[in-house]
mmCIF file of C-alpha atoms in Angstrom:
data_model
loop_
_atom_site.group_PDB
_atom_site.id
_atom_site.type_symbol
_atom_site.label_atom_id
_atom_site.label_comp_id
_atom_site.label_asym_id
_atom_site.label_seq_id
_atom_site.Cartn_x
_atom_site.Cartn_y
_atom_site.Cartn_z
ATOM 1 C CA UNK A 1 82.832 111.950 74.340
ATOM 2 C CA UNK A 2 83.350 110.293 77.479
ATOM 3 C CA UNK A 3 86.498 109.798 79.796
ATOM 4 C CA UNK A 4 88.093 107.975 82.236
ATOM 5 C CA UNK A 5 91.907 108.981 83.641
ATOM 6 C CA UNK A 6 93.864 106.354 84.532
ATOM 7 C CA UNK A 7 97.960 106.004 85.919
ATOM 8 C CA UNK A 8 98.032 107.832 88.766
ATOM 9 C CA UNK A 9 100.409 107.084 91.616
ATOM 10 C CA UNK A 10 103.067 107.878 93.964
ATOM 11 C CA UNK A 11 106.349 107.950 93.220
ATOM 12 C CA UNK A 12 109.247 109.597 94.211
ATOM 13 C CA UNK A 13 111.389 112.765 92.539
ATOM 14 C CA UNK A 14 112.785 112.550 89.753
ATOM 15 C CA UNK A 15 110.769 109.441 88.851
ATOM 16 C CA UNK A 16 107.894 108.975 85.934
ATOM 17 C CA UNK A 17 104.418 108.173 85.443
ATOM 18 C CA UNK A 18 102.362 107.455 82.742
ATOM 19 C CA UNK A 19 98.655 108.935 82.740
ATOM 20 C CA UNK A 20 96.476 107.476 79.902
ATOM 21 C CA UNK A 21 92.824 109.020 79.306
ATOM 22 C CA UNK A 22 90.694 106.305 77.374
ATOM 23 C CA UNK A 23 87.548 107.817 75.387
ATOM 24 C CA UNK A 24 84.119 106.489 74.498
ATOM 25 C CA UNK A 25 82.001 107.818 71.717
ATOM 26 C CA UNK A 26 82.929 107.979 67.835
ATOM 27 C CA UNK A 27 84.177 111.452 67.880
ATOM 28 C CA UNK A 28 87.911 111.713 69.205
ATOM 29 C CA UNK A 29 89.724 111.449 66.490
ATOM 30 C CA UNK A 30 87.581 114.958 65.914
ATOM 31 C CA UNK A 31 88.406 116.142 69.781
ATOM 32 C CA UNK A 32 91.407 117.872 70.626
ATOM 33 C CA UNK A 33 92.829 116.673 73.994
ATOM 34 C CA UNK A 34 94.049 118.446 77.351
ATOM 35 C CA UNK A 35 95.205 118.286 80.296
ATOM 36 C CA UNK A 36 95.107 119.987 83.248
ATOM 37 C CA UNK A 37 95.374 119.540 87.233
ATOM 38 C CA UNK A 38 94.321 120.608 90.576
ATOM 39 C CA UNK A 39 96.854 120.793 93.523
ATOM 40 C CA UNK A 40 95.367 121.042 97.240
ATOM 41 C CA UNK A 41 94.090 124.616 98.049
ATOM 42 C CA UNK A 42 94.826 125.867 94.710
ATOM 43 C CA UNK A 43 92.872 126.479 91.156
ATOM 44 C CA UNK A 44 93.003 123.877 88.096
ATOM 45 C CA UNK A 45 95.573 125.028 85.882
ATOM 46 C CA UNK A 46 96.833 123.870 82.589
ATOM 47 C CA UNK A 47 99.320 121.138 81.790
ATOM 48 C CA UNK A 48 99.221 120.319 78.282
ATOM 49 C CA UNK A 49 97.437 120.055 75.113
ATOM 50 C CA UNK A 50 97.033 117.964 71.453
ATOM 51 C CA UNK A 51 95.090 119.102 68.171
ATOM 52 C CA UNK A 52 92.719 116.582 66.961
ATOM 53 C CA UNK A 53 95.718 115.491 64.797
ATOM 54 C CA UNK A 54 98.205 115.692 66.586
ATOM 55 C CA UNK A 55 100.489 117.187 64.881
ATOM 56 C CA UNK A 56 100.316 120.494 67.448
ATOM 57 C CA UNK A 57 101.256 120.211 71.072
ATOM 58 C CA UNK A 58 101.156 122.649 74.066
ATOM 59 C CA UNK A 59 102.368 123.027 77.656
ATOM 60 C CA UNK A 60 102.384 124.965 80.328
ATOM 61 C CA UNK A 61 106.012 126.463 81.483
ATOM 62 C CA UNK A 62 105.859 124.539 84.200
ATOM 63 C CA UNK A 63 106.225 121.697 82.727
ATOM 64 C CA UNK A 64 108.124 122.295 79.396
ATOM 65 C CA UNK A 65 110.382 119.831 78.572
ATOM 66 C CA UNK A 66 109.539 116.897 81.468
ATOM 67 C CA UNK A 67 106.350 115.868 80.037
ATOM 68 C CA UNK A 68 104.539 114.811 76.960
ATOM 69 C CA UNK A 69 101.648 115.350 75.296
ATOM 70 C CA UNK A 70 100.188 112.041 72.707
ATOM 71 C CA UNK A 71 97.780 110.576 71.694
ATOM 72 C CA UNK A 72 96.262 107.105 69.444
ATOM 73 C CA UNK A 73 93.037 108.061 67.605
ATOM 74 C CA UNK A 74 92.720 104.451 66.726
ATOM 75 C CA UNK A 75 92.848 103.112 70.504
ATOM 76 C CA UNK A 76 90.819 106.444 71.167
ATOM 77 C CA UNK A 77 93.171 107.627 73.853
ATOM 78 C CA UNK A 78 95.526 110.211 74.845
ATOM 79 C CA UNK A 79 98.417 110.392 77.415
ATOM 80 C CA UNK A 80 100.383 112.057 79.612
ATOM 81 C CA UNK A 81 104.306 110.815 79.490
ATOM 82 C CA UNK A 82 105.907 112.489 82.946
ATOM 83 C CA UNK A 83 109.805 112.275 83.224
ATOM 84 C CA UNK A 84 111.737 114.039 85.885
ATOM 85 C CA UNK A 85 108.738 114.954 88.494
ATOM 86 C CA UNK A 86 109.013 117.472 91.325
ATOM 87 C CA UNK A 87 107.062 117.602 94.501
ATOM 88 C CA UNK A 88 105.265 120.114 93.267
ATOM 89 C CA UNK A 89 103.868 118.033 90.467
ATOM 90 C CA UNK A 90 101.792 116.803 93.048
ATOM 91 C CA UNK A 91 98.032 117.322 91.724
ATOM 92 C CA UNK A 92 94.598 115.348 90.733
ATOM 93 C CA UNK A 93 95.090 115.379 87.092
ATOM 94 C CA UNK A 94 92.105 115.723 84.469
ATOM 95 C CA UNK A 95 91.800 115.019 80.988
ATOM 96 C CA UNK A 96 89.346 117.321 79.188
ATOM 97 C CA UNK A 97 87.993 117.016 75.692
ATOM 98 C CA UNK A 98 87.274 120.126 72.890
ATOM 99 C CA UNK A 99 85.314 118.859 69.976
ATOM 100 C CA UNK A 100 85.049 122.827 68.489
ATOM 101 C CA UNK A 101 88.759 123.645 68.463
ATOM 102 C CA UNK A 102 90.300 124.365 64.917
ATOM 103 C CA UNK A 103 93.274 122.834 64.229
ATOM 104 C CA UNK A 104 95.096 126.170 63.463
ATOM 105 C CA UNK A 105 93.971 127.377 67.356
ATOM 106 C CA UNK A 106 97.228 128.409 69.190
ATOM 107 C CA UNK A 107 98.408 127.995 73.017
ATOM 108 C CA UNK A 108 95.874 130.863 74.415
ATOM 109 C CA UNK A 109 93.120 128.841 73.087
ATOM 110 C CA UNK A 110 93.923 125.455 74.309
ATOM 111 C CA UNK A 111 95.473 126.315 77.764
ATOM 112 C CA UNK A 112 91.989 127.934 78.515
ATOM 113 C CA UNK A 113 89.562 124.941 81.062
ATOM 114 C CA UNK A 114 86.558 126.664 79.360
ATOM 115 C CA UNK A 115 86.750 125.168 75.914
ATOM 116 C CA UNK A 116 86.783 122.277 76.691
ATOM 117 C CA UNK A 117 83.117 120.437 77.133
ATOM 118 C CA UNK A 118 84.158 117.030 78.569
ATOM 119 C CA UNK A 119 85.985 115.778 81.332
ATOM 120 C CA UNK A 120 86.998 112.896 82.632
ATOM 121 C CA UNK A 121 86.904 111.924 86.741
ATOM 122 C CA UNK A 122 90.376 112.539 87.458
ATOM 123 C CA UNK A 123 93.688 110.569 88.733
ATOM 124 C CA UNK A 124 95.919 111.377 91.526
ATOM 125 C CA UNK A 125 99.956 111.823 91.063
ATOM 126 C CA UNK A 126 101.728 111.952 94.709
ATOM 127 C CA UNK A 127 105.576 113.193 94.023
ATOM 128 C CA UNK A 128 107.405 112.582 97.128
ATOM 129 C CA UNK A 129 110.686 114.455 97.634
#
């Protein structure tokens, strides 16, 4: 599957973005879905995650509770709602692609970069405090 982040921005604390990640191919409804980012001078680190179904979702402490996970299989994409964003939000965010995960895989599983086989190019969220 291919994909291509989109709804990056700037915006201010405490404000919201939407991120939407729009995929290609005829297996996503088959793919679970993450997400993950990479802040200046620092390693890509997981933000969230949704089975193929999406009837599971996972996040990283970080970020419990502000955003959410979702996704259409019939529009083939998967988003990224982000409420109440900090400065240190600030990040190039990826989505990433698993085609292999079972659905009854837990948190370890899905928070881990190296599952997942696709990725799209990336979109930039600026928090400014």
């Amino acid at each position: 599957v291919q994909l291509q982040a989109s709804g990056g921005g700037s915006v201010q604390a405490g404000g919201s973005l939407r991120l939407s990640c729009a995929a290609s191919g005829h297996t996503f409804s088959r793919t679970a879905m993450g997400w993950f980012r990479q802040a200046p001078g620092k390693e890509r680190e997981f933000v969230a995650a949704i089975s193929r179904t999406g009837g599971s979702t996972f996040y990283s402490d970080s970020v419990k509770g502000r955003f959410t996970i979702s996704r259409d299989n019939a529009k083939k994409t998967v988003y990224l709602q982000m409420n109440s964003l900090k400065s240190e939000d600030t990040a190039i965010y990826y989505c990433a692609g698993n085609r292999n995960a079972i659905l009854s895989a837990g948190p370890s599983y899905h928070s881990n970069q190296e599952n997942y086989e696709s990725w799209g190019q990336g979109t930039q969220v600026t928090v400014s405090s």
